[in-house]
Amino acid sequence: MTSSTVRVALRIRPLSPQEHASGETECVTQLPGVPQIVIGADRAFTFDYVFSPEVSQEQVYDDAIGPLVDQFLQGYNATILAYGQTGSGKTFSMGTGLTISVTQPELQGKYHVKIDM
Ligand SMILES: Nc1ncnc2c1ncn2[C@@H]1O[C@H](COP(=O)(O)OP(=O)(O)OP(=O)(O)O)[C@@H](O)[C@H]1O
Ligand SMILES: [Mg+2]
């Protein structure tokens, strides 16, 4: 983790079946070894973390969220929020989607300290 008190993680979701069906293609390119992406040809952005479409809920949690929950339990304030346009994966990433089946352990999350805005 960096020492900044505000950290931003970018999670890139996979194309949806509808997007595949209508011929959409990925427009985000990840740069290897650094938390950076390029949109289109030349618009680069740097984050504290970048999670590719293959990254699991558990890995997102372990890398970006778990340490904050541990600090929270030691008495420090922590706020975790999901931000993005509709359909970008906020509810999915927070594990609060009503359609998520509790029979899928990978999607259940680990704690109930979650805020989805
Ligand atoms: N990382 C992911 N892997 C697989 N599917 C995903 C992922 N992220 C999102 N999805 C799927 O994409 C769709 C949209 O995600 P979601 O409902 O979480 O978006 P949202 O940001 O909460 O949108 P809204 O602002 O409308 O509430 C859902 O069908 C969800 O299951
Ligand atoms: Mg949502």
PDB file of N, CA, C and O in Angstrom, residues 16-93:
ATOM      1  N   SER A  16     -19.924  -7.502 -21.119  1.00  0.00           N
ATOM      2  CA  SER A  16     -21.122  -8.299 -20.837  1.00  0.00           C
ATOM      3  C   SER A  16     -21.501  -9.103 -22.083  1.00  0.00           C
ATOM      4  O   SER A  16     -21.052  -8.789 -23.195  1.00  0.00           O
ATOM      5  N   PRO A  17     -22.336 -10.134 -21.912  1.00  0.00           N
ATOM      6  CA  PRO A  17     -22.788 -10.893 -23.085  1.00  0.00           C
ATOM      7  C   PRO A  17     -23.453  -9.992 -24.131  1.00  0.00           C
ATOM      8  O   PRO A  17     -23.234 -10.163 -25.330  1.00  0.00           O
ATOM      9  N   GLN A  18     -24.220  -8.999 -23.657  1.00  0.00           N
ATOM     10  CA  GLN A  18     -24.863  -8.070 -24.599  1.00  0.00           C
ATOM     11  C   GLN A  18     -23.828  -7.250 -25.359  1.00  0.00           C
ATOM     12  O   GLN A  18     -23.981  -6.994 -26.563  1.00  0.00           O
ATOM     13  N   GLU A  19     -22.784  -6.825 -24.656  1.00  0.00           N
ATOM     14  CA  GLU A  19     -21.737  -6.040 -25.330  1.00  0.00           C
ATOM     15  C   GLU A  19     -21.010  -6.901 -26.353  1.00  0.00           C
ATOM     16  O   GLU A  19     -20.711  -6.444 -27.466  1.00  0.00           O
ATOM     17  N   HIS A  20     -20.742  -8.162 -25.983  1.00  0.00           N
ATOM     18  CA  HIS A  20     -20.129  -9.079 -26.953  1.00  0.00           C
ATOM     19  C   HIS A  20     -21.026  -9.244 -28.166  1.00  0.00           C
ATOM     20  O   HIS A  20     -20.577  -9.176 -29.310  1.00  0.00           O
ATOM     21  N   ALA A  21     -22.342  -9.439 -27.884  1.00  0.00           N
ATOM     22  CA  ALA A  21     -23.280  -9.709 -28.973  1.00  0.00           C
ATOM     23  C   ALA A  21     -23.391  -8.536 -29.929  1.00  0.00           C
ATOM     24  O   ALA A  21     -23.610  -8.717 -31.127  1.00  0.00           O
ATOM     25  N   SER A  22     -23.230  -7.322 -29.395  1.00  0.00           N
ATOM     26  CA  SER A  22     -23.344  -6.163 -30.290  1.00  0.00           C
ATOM     27  C   SER A  22     -21.989  -5.728 -30.845  1.00  0.00           C
ATOM     28  O   SER A  22     -21.856  -4.644 -31.405  1.00  0.00           O
ATOM     29  N   GLY A  23     -20.976  -6.581 -30.662  1.00  0.00           N
ATOM     30  CA  GLY A  23     -19.689  -6.353 -31.322  1.00  0.00           C
ATOM     31  C   GLY A  23     -18.787  -5.342 -30.650  1.00  0.00           C
ATOM     32  O   GLY A  23     -17.841  -4.834 -31.269  1.00  0.00           O
ATOM     33  N   GLU A  24     -19.077  -5.033 -29.367  1.00  0.00           N
ATOM     34  CA  GLU A  24     -18.206  -4.089 -28.660  1.00  0.00           C
ATOM     35  C   GLU A  24     -16.832  -4.722 -28.433  1.00  0.00           C
ATOM     36  O   GLU A  24     -16.704  -5.936 -28.322  1.00  0.00           O
ATOM     37  N   THR A  25     -15.811  -3.871 -28.330  1.00  0.00           N
ATOM     38  CA  THR A  25     -14.459  -4.370 -28.036  1.00  0.00           C
ATOM     39  C   THR A  25     -13.885  -3.586 -26.859  1.00  0.00           C
ATOM     40  O   THR A  25     -14.331  -2.481 -26.564  1.00  0.00           O
ATOM     41  N   GLU A  26     -12.878  -4.182 -26.208  1.00  0.00           N
ATOM     42  CA  GLU A  26     -12.220  -3.528 -25.081  1.00  0.00           C
ATOM     43  C   GLU A  26     -11.585  -2.215 -25.544  1.00  0.00           C
ATOM     44  O   GLU A  26     -10.965  -2.160 -26.601  1.00  0.00           O
ATOM     45  N   CYS A  27     -11.709  -1.167 -24.718  1.00  0.00           N
ATOM     46  CA  CYS A  27     -11.057   0.098 -25.064  1.00  0.00           C
ATOM     47  C   CYS A  27     -10.021   0.495 -24.024  1.00  0.00           C
ATOM     48  O   CYS A  27      -9.415   1.552 -24.109  1.00  0.00           O
ATOM     49  N   VAL A  28      -9.823  -0.375 -23.016  1.00  0.00           N
ATOM     50  CA  VAL A  28      -8.871  -0.074 -21.946  1.00  0.00           C
ATOM     51  C   VAL A  28      -7.680  -1.021 -22.073  1.00  0.00           C
ATOM     52  O   VAL A  28      -7.852  -2.231 -22.128  1.00  0.00           O
ATOM     53  N   THR A  29      -6.488  -0.457 -22.118  1.00  0.00           N
ATOM     54  CA  THR A  29      -5.267  -1.274 -22.169  1.00  0.00           C
ATOM     55  C   THR A  29      -4.504  -1.101 -20.869  1.00  0.00           C
ATOM     56  O   THR A  29      -4.277   0.028 -20.429  1.00  0.00           O
ATOM     57  N   GLN A  30      -4.141  -2.226 -20.242  1.00  0.00           N
ATOM     58  CA  GLN A  30      -3.338  -2.167 -19.017  1.00  0.00           C
ATOM     59  C   GLN A  30      -1.877  -2.189 -19.364  1.00  0.00           C
ATOM     60  O   GLN A  30      -1.461  -2.919 -20.273  1.00  0.00           O
ATOM     61  N   LEU A  31      -1.082  -1.417 -18.626  1.00  0.00           N
ATOM     62  CA  LEU A  31       0.355  -1.451 -18.830  1.00  0.00           C
ATOM     63  C   LEU A  31       0.951  -2.457 -17.851  1.00  0.00           C
ATOM     64  O   LEU A  31       0.591  -2.457 -16.673  1.00  0.00           O
ATOM     65  N   PRO A  32       1.844  -3.325 -18.320  1.00  0.00           N
ATOM     66  CA  PRO A  32       2.379  -4.378 -17.453  1.00  0.00           C
ATOM     67  C   PRO A  32       3.251  -3.823 -16.329  1.00  0.00           C
ATOM     68  O   PRO A  32       4.053  -2.932 -16.544  1.00  0.00           O
ATOM     69  N   GLY A  33       3.023  -4.343 -15.115  1.00  0.00           N
ATOM     70  CA  GLY A  33       3.913  -4.031 -13.995  1.00  0.00           C
ATOM     71  C   GLY A  33       3.645  -2.715 -13.297  1.00  0.00           C
ATOM     72  O   GLY A  33       4.250  -2.423 -12.273  1.00  0.00           O
ATOM     73  N   VAL A  34       2.737  -1.898 -13.815  1.00  0.00           N
ATOM     74  CA  VAL A  34       2.398  -0.627 -13.162  1.00  0.00           C
ATOM     75  C   VAL A  34       0.877  -0.482 -13.128  1.00  0.00           C
ATOM     76  O   VAL A  34       0.184  -1.003 -14.004  1.00  0.00           O
ATOM     77  N   PRO A  35       0.350   0.200 -12.104  1.00  0.00           N
ATOM     78  CA  PRO A  35      -1.114   0.350 -12.016  1.00  0.00           C
ATOM     79  C   PRO A  35      -1.613   1.465 -12.929  1.00  0.00           C
ATOM     80  O   PRO A  35      -2.150   2.459 -12.483  1.00  0.00           O
ATOM     81  N   GLN A  36      -1.431   1.279 -14.192  1.00  0.00           N
ATOM     82  CA  GLN A  36      -1.726   2.319 -15.174  1.00  0.00           C
ATOM     83  C   GLN A  36      -2.514   1.735 -16.336  1.00  0.00           C
ATOM     84  O   GLN A  36      -2.296   0.576 -16.715  1.00  0.00           O
ATOM     85  N   ILE A  37      -3.399   2.557 -16.886  1.00  0.00           N
ATOM     86  CA  ILE A  37      -4.147   2.130 -18.067  1.00  0.00           C
ATOM     87  C   ILE A  37      -4.051   3.194 -19.149  1.00  0.00           C
ATOM     88  O   ILE A  37      -3.739   4.348 -18.871  1.00  0.00           O
ATOM     89  N   VAL A  38      -4.332   2.762 -20.363  1.00  0.00           N
ATOM     90  CA  VAL A  38      -4.447   3.706 -21.475  1.00  0.00           C
ATOM     91  C   VAL A  38      -5.809   3.501 -22.096  1.00  0.00           C
ATOM     92  O   VAL A  38      -6.200   2.368 -22.401  1.00  0.00           O
ATOM     93  N   ILE A  39      -6.559   4.579 -22.221  1.00  0.00           N
ATOM     94  CA  ILE A  39      -7.856   4.524 -22.883  1.00  0.00           C
ATOM     95  C   ILE A  39      -7.681   5.025 -24.300  1.00  0.00           C
ATOM     96  O   ILE A  39      -7.085   6.088 -24.517  1.00  0.00           O
ATOM     97  N   GLY A  40      -8.191   4.233 -25.236  1.00  0.00           N
ATOM     98  CA  GLY A  40      -8.010   4.595 -26.634  1.00  0.00           C
ATOM     99  C   GLY A  40      -6.545   4.500 -26.991  1.00  0.00           C
ATOM    100  O   GLY A  40      -5.858   3.557 -26.601  1.00  0.00           O
ATOM    101  N   ALA A  41      -6.038   5.495 -27.695  1.00  0.00           N
ATOM    102  CA  ALA A  41      -4.656   5.423 -28.178  1.00  0.00           C
ATOM    103  C   ALA A  41      -3.651   6.024 -27.205  1.00  0.00           C
ATOM    104  O   ALA A  41      -2.557   5.498 -27.025  1.00  0.00           O
ATOM    105  N   ASP A  42      -4.012   7.102 -26.527  1.00  0.00           N
ATOM    106  CA  ASP A  42      -2.957   7.831 -25.824  1.00  0.00           C
ATOM    107  C   ASP A  42      -3.390   8.514 -24.533  1.00  0.00           C
ATOM    108  O   ASP A  42      -2.698   9.405 -24.044  1.00  0.00           O
ATOM    109  N   ARG A  43      -4.510   8.121 -23.955  1.00  0.00           N
ATOM    110  CA  ARG A  43      -4.933   8.788 -22.714  1.00  0.00           C
ATOM    111  C   ARG A  43      -4.609   7.883 -21.530  1.00  0.00           C
ATOM    112  O   ARG A  43      -5.330   6.923 -21.253  1.00  0.00           O
ATOM    113  N   ALA A  44      -3.511   8.191 -20.842  1.00  0.00           N
ATOM    114  CA  ALA A  44      -3.018   7.333 -19.764  1.00  0.00           C
ATOM    115  C   ALA A  44      -3.493   7.839 -18.397  1.00  0.00           C
ATOM    116  O   ALA A  44      -3.562   9.051 -18.158  1.00  0.00           O
ATOM    117  N   PHE A  45      -3.832   6.899 -17.512  1.00  0.00           N
ATOM    118  CA  PHE A  45      -4.275   7.234 -16.159  1.00  0.00           C
ATOM    119  C   PHE A  45      -3.591   6.276 -15.175  1.00  0.00           C
ATOM    120  O   PHE A  45      -3.461   5.078 -15.454  1.00  0.00           O
ATOM    121  N   THR A  46      -3.186   6.816 -14.025  1.00  0.00           N
ATOM    122  CA  THR A  46      -2.504   6.010 -13.009  1.00  0.00           C
ATOM    123  C   THR A  46      -3.370   5.921 -11.746  1.00  0.00           C
ATOM    124  O   THR A  46      -3.972   6.916 -11.338  1.00  0.00           O
ATOM    125  N   PHE A  47      -3.440   4.748 -11.153  1.00  0.00           N
ATOM    126  CA  PHE A  47      -4.228   4.516  -9.943  1.00  0.00           C
ATOM    127  C   PHE A  47      -3.335   3.881  -8.885  1.00  0.00           C
ATOM    128  O   PHE A  47      -2.179   3.572  -9.149  1.00  0.00           O
ATOM    129  N   ASP A  48      -3.898   3.671  -7.699  1.00  0.00           N
ATOM    130  CA  ASP A  48      -3.144   2.931  -6.678  1.00  0.00           C
ATOM    131  C   ASP A  48      -3.177   1.439  -6.966  1.00  0.00           C
ATOM    132  O   ASP A  48      -2.244   0.706  -6.647  1.00  0.00           O
ATOM    133  N   TYR A  49      -4.307   0.989  -7.532  1.00  0.00           N
ATOM    134  CA  TYR A  49      -4.428  -0.409  -7.935  1.00  0.00           C
ATOM    135  C   TYR A  49      -5.198  -0.448  -9.248  1.00  0.00           C
ATOM    136  O   TYR A  49      -6.113   0.343  -9.439  1.00  0.00           O
ATOM    137  N   VAL A  50      -4.841  -1.392 -10.107  1.00  0.00           N
ATOM    138  CA  VAL A  50      -5.665  -1.670 -11.283  1.00  0.00           C
ATOM    139  C   VAL A  50      -5.950  -3.165 -11.289  1.00  0.00           C
ATOM    140  O   VAL A  50      -5.019  -3.988 -11.231  1.00  0.00           O
ATOM    141  N   PHE A  51      -7.237  -3.524 -11.303  1.00  0.00           N
ATOM    142  CA  PHE A  51      -7.633  -4.936 -11.326  1.00  0.00           C
ATOM    143  C   PHE A  51      -8.198  -5.275 -12.700  1.00  0.00           C
ATOM    144  O   PHE A  51      -9.147  -4.645 -13.166  1.00  0.00           O
ATOM    145  N   SER A  52      -7.608  -6.267 -13.318  1.00  0.00           N
ATOM    146  CA  SER A  52      -8.024  -6.657 -14.659  1.00  0.00           C
ATOM    147  C   SER A  52      -9.312  -7.481 -14.582  1.00  0.00           C
ATOM    148  O   SER A  52      -9.712  -7.938 -13.507  1.00  0.00           O
ATOM    149  N   PRO A  53      -9.987  -7.707 -15.722  1.00  0.00           N
ATOM    150  CA  PRO A  53     -11.270  -8.419 -15.709  1.00  0.00           C
ATOM    151  C   PRO A  53     -11.190  -9.818 -15.104  1.00  0.00           C
ATOM    152  O   PRO A  53     -12.193 -10.341 -14.617  1.00  0.00           O
ATOM    153  N   GLU A  54     -10.022 -10.442 -15.110  1.00  0.00           N
ATOM    154  CA  GLU A  54      -9.899 -11.811 -14.594  1.00  0.00           C
ATOM    155  C   GLU A  54      -9.774 -11.854 -13.077  1.00  0.00           C
ATOM    156  O   GLU A  54      -9.859 -12.943 -12.482  1.00  0.00           O
ATOM    157  N   VAL A  55      -9.535 -10.718 -12.452  1.00  0.00           N
ATOM    158  CA  VAL A  55      -9.257 -10.718 -11.016  1.00  0.00           C
ATOM    159  C   VAL A  55     -10.523 -11.039 -10.217  1.00  0.00           C
ATOM    160  O   VAL A  55     -11.594 -10.513 -10.474  1.00  0.00           O
ATOM    161  N   SER A  56     -10.366 -11.916  -9.230  1.00  0.00           N
ATOM    162  CA  SER A  56     -11.512 -12.396  -8.447  1.00  0.00           C
ATOM    163  C   SER A  56     -11.935 -11.394  -7.375  1.00  0.00           C
ATOM    164  O   SER A  56     -11.169 -10.501  -6.995  1.00  0.00           O
ATOM    165  N   GLN A  57     -13.155 -11.594  -6.871  1.00  0.00           N
ATOM    166  CA  GLN A  57     -13.625 -10.793  -5.735  1.00  0.00           C
ATOM    167  C   GLN A  57     -12.627 -10.883  -4.587  1.00  0.00           C
ATOM    168  O   GLN A  57     -12.325  -9.899  -3.930  1.00  0.00           O
ATOM    169  N   GLU A  58     -12.164 -12.096  -4.326  1.00  0.00           N
ATOM    170  CA  GLU A  58     -11.291 -12.311  -3.182  1.00  0.00           C
ATOM    171  C   GLU A  58      -9.990 -11.532  -3.324  1.00  0.00           C
ATOM    172  O   GLU A  58      -9.496 -10.941  -2.367  1.00  0.00           O
ATOM    173  N   GLN A  59      -9.458 -11.511  -4.536  1.00  0.00           N
ATOM    174  CA  GLN A  59      -8.191 -10.806  -4.726  1.00  0.00           C
ATOM    175  C   GLN A  59      -8.369  -9.292  -4.590  1.00  0.00           C
ATOM    176  O   GLN A  59      -7.512  -8.609  -4.013  1.00  0.00           O
ATOM    177  N   VAL A  60      -9.481  -8.772  -5.101  1.00  0.00           N
ATOM    178  CA  VAL A  60      -9.775  -7.346  -4.916  1.00  0.00           C
ATOM    179  C   VAL A  60      -9.846  -7.035  -3.429  1.00  0.00           C
ATOM    180  O   VAL A  60      -9.247  -6.077  -2.937  1.00  0.00           O
ATOM    181  N   TYR A  61     -10.570  -7.898  -2.718  1.00  0.00           N
ATOM    182  CA  TYR A  61     -10.717  -7.698  -1.275  1.00  0.00           C
ATOM    183  C   TYR A  61      -9.365  -7.755  -0.568  1.00  0.00           C
ATOM    184  O   TYR A  61      -9.012  -6.853   0.215  1.00  0.00           O
ATOM    185  N   ASP A  62      -8.621  -8.814  -0.833  1.00  0.00           N
ATOM    186  CA  ASP A  62      -7.361  -9.006  -0.108  1.00  0.00           C
ATOM    187  C   ASP A  62      -6.367  -7.874  -0.358  1.00  0.00           C
ATOM    188  O   ASP A  62      -5.654  -7.442   0.546  1.00  0.00           O
ATOM    189  N   ASP A  63      -6.319  -7.384  -1.605  1.00  0.00           N
ATOM    190  CA  ASP A  63      -5.342  -6.338  -1.939  1.00  0.00           C
ATOM    191  C   ASP A  63      -5.782  -4.964  -1.451  1.00  0.00           C
ATOM    192  O   ASP A  63      -4.985  -4.226  -0.872  1.00  0.00           O
ATOM    193  N   ALA A  64      -7.041  -4.605  -1.700  1.00  0.00           N
ATOM    194  CA  ALA A  64      -7.428  -3.201  -1.544  1.00  0.00           C
ATOM    195  C   ALA A  64      -8.319  -2.930  -0.339  1.00  0.00           C
ATOM    196  O   ALA A  64      -8.381  -1.800   0.129  1.00  0.00           O
ATOM    197  N   ILE A  65      -9.029  -3.929   0.149  1.00  0.00           N
ATOM    198  CA  ILE A  65     -10.047  -3.679   1.170  1.00  0.00           C
ATOM    199  C   ILE A  65      -9.650  -4.239   2.541  1.00  0.00           C
ATOM    200  O   ILE A  65      -9.786  -3.555   3.563  1.00  0.00           O
ATOM    201  N   GLY A  66      -9.196  -5.467   2.555  1.00  0.00           N
ATOM    202  CA  GLY A  66      -8.892  -6.134   3.820  1.00  0.00           C
ATOM    203  C   GLY A  66      -8.008  -5.322   4.760  1.00  0.00           C
ATOM    204  O   GLY A  66      -8.318  -5.213   5.954  1.00  0.00           O
ATOM    205  N   PRO A  67      -6.919  -4.725   4.254  1.00  0.00           N
ATOM    206  CA  PRO A  67      -6.067  -3.943   5.158  1.00  0.00           C
ATOM    207  C   PRO A  67      -6.827  -2.801   5.835  1.00  0.00           C
ATOM    208  O   PRO A  67      -6.566  -2.488   7.002  1.00  0.00           O
ATOM    209  N   LEU A  68      -7.787  -2.204   5.118  1.00  0.00           N
ATOM    210  CA  LEU A  68      -8.580  -1.117   5.717  1.00  0.00           C
ATOM    211  C   LEU A  68      -9.501  -1.650   6.801  1.00  0.00           C
ATOM    212  O   LEU A  68      -9.720  -1.001   7.830  1.00  0.00           O
ATOM    213  N   VAL A  69     -10.059  -2.817   6.563  1.00  0.00           N
ATOM    214  CA  VAL A  69     -10.943  -3.415   7.577  1.00  0.00           C
ATOM    215  C   VAL A  69     -10.130  -3.751   8.828  1.00  0.00           C
ATOM    216  O   VAL A  69     -10.576  -3.511   9.955  1.00  0.00           O
ATOM    217  N   ASP A  70      -8.926  -4.260   8.618  1.00  0.00           N
ATOM    218  CA  ASP A  70      -8.062  -4.551   9.768  1.00  0.00           C
ATOM    219  C   ASP A  70      -7.778  -3.279  10.562  1.00  0.00           C
ATOM    220  O   ASP A  70      -7.841  -3.281  11.802  1.00  0.00           O
ATOM    221  N   GLN A  71      -7.473  -2.181   9.855  1.00  0.00           N
ATOM    222  CA  GLN A  71      -7.201  -0.912  10.549  1.00  0.00           C
ATOM    223  C   GLN A  71      -8.451  -0.398  11.251  1.00  0.00           C
ATOM    224  O   GLN A  71      -8.366   0.161  12.344  1.00  0.00           O
ATOM    225  N   PHE A  72      -9.601  -0.579  10.600  1.00  0.00           N
ATOM    226  CA  PHE A  72     -10.871  -0.157  11.208  1.00  0.00           C
ATOM    227  C   PHE A  72     -11.081  -0.884  12.541  1.00  0.00           C
ATOM    228  O   PHE A  72     -11.484  -0.284  13.538  1.00  0.00           O
ATOM    229  N   LEU A  73     -10.768  -2.168  12.547  1.00  0.00           N
ATOM    230  CA  LEU A  73     -10.953  -2.949  13.767  1.00  0.00           C
ATOM    231  C   LEU A  73      -9.952  -2.560  14.857  1.00  0.00           C
ATOM    232  O   LEU A  73     -10.124  -2.904  16.015  1.00  0.00           O
ATOM    233  N   GLN A  74      -8.900  -1.817  14.437  1.00  0.00           N
ATOM    234  CA  GLN A  74      -7.949  -1.285  15.439  1.00  0.00           C
ATOM    235  C   GLN A  74      -8.321   0.130  15.872  1.00  0.00           C
ATOM    236  O   GLN A  74      -7.576   0.784  16.596  1.00  0.00           O
ATOM    237  N   GLY A  75      -9.460   0.631  15.367  1.00  0.00           N
ATOM    238  CA  GLY A  75      -9.946   1.920  15.847  1.00  0.00           C
ATOM    239  C   GLY A  75      -9.783   3.086  14.886  1.00  0.00           C
ATOM    240  O   GLY A  75     -10.107   4.222  15.233  1.00  0.00           O
ATOM    241  N   TYR A  76      -9.269   2.820  13.696  1.00  0.00           N
ATOM    242  CA  TYR A  76      -9.112   3.905  12.724  1.00  0.00           C
ATOM    243  C   TYR A  76     -10.357   3.988  11.837  1.00  0.00           C
ATOM    244  O   TYR A  76     -10.974   2.970  11.528  1.00  0.00           O
ATOM    245  N   ASN A  77     -10.680   5.216  11.429  1.00  0.00           N
ATOM    246  CA  ASN A  77     -11.800   5.374  10.502  1.00  0.00           C
ATOM    247  C   ASN A  77     -11.415   4.873   9.122  1.00  0.00           C
ATOM    248  O   ASN A  77     -10.267   5.014   8.691  1.00  0.00           O
ATOM    249  N   ALA A  78     -12.395   4.327   8.427  1.00  0.00           N
ATOM    250  CA  ALA A  78     -12.165   3.900   7.055  1.00  0.00           C
ATOM    251  C   ALA A  78     -13.479   3.989   6.289  1.00  0.00           C
ATOM    252  O   ALA A  78     -14.537   3.679   6.834  1.00  0.00           O
ATOM    253  N   THR A  79     -13.408   4.467   5.094  1.00  0.00           N
ATOM    254  CA  THR A  79     -14.586   4.501   4.215  1.00  0.00           C
ATOM    255  C   THR A  79     -14.215   3.850   2.900  1.00  0.00           C
ATOM    256  O   THR A  79     -13.172   4.154   2.321  1.00  0.00           O
ATOM    257  N   ILE A  80     -15.059   2.952   2.477  1.00  0.00           N
ATOM    258  CA  ILE A  80     -14.831   2.266   1.208  1.00  0.00           C
ATOM    259  C   ILE A  80     -16.065   2.512   0.349  1.00  0.00           C
ATOM    260  O   ILE A  80     -17.184   2.183   0.752  1.00  0.00           O
ATOM    261  N   LEU A  81     -15.892   3.130  -0.783  1.00  0.00           N
ATOM    262  CA  LEU A  81     -17.049   3.353  -1.641  1.00  0.00           C
ATOM    263  C   LEU A  81     -16.726   2.985  -3.078  1.00  0.00           C
ATOM    264  O   LEU A  81     -15.573   3.010  -3.505  1.00  0.00           O
ATOM    265  N   ALA A  82     -17.789   2.631  -3.769  1.00  0.00           N
ATOM    266  CA  ALA A  82     -17.660   2.284  -5.180  1.00  0.00           C
ATOM    267  C   ALA A  82     -18.242   3.418  -6.010  1.00  0.00           C
ATOM    268  O   ALA A  82     -19.326   3.924  -5.705  1.00  0.00           O
ATOM    269  N   TYR A  83     -17.515   3.828  -7.008  1.00  0.00           N
ATOM    270  CA  TYR A  83     -17.920   4.956  -7.843  1.00  0.00           C
ATOM    271  C   TYR A  83     -17.771   4.545  -9.304  1.00  0.00           C
ATOM    272  O   TYR A  83     -16.775   3.921  -9.680  1.00  0.00           O
ATOM    273  N   GLY A  84     -18.750   4.888 -10.107  1.00  0.00           N
ATOM    274  CA  GLY A  84     -18.630   4.597 -11.536  1.00  0.00           C
ATOM    275  C   GLY A  84     -19.976   4.734 -12.202  1.00  0.00           C
ATOM    276  O   GLY A  84     -21.015   4.821 -11.542  1.00  0.00           O
ATOM    277  N   GLN A  85     -19.962   4.734 -13.506  1.00  0.00           N
ATOM    278  CA  GLN A  85     -21.220   4.889 -14.235  1.00  0.00           C
ATOM    279  C   GLN A  85     -22.081   3.648 -14.087  1.00  0.00           C
ATOM    280  O   GLN A  85     -21.603   2.597 -13.631  1.00  0.00           O
ATOM    281  N   THR A  86     -23.356   3.795 -14.438  1.00  0.00           N
ATOM    282  CA  THR A  86     -24.261   2.668 -14.280  1.00  0.00           C
ATOM    283  C   THR A  86     -23.781   1.465 -15.104  1.00  0.00           C
ATOM    284  O   THR A  86     -23.289   1.623 -16.221  1.00  0.00           O
ATOM    285  N   GLY A  87     -23.862   0.319 -14.477  1.00  0.00           N
ATOM    286  CA  GLY A  87     -23.448  -0.906 -15.154  1.00  0.00           C
ATOM    287  C   GLY A  87     -21.962  -1.179 -15.103  1.00  0.00           C
ATOM    288  O   GLY A  87     -21.477  -2.138 -15.699  1.00  0.00           O
ATOM    289  N   SER A  88     -21.196  -0.339 -14.369  1.00  0.00           N
ATOM    290  CA  SER A  88     -19.747  -0.518 -14.379  1.00  0.00           C
ATOM    291  C   SER A  88     -19.268  -1.585 -13.390  1.00  0.00           C
ATOM    292  O   SER A  88     -18.117  -2.009 -13.461  1.00  0.00           O
ATOM    293  N   GLY A  89     -20.147  -2.005 -12.450  1.00  0.00           N
ATOM    294  CA  GLY A  89     -19.759  -3.090 -11.558  1.00  0.00           C
ATOM    295  C   GLY A  89     -19.652  -2.712 -10.095  1.00  0.00           C
ATOM    296  O   GLY A  89     -19.031  -3.452  -9.316  1.00  0.00           O
ATOM    297  N   LYS A  90     -20.255  -1.612  -9.688  1.00  0.00           N
ATOM    298  CA  LYS A  90     -20.174  -1.193  -8.278  1.00  0.00           C
ATOM    299  C   LYS A  90     -20.828  -2.214  -7.358  1.00  0.00           C
ATOM    300  O   LYS A  90     -20.234  -2.670  -6.381  1.00  0.00           O
ATOM    301  N   THR A  91     -22.083  -2.543  -7.669  1.00  0.00           N
ATOM    302  CA  THR A  91     -22.818  -3.477  -6.813  1.00  0.00           C
ATOM    303  C   THR A  91     -22.152  -4.851  -6.821  1.00  0.00           C
ATOM    304  O   THR A  91     -22.004  -5.497  -5.781  1.00  0.00           O
ATOM    305  N   PHE A  92     -21.713  -5.282  -7.992  1.00  0.00           N
ATOM    306  CA  PHE A  92     -21.014  -6.571  -8.089  1.00  0.00           C
ATOM    307  C   PHE A  92     -19.784  -6.562  -7.195  1.00  0.00           C
ATOM    308  O   PHE A  92     -19.555  -7.499  -6.416  1.00  0.00           O
ATOM    309  N   SER A  93     -18.981  -5.510  -7.272  1.00  0.00           N
ATOM    310  CA  SER A  93     -17.720  -5.478  -6.527  1.00  0.00           C
ATOM    311  C   SER A  93     -17.940  -5.394  -5.027  1.00  0.00           C
ATOM    312  O   SER A  93     -17.173  -5.956  -4.244  1.00  0.00           O
TER     313      SER A  93
END
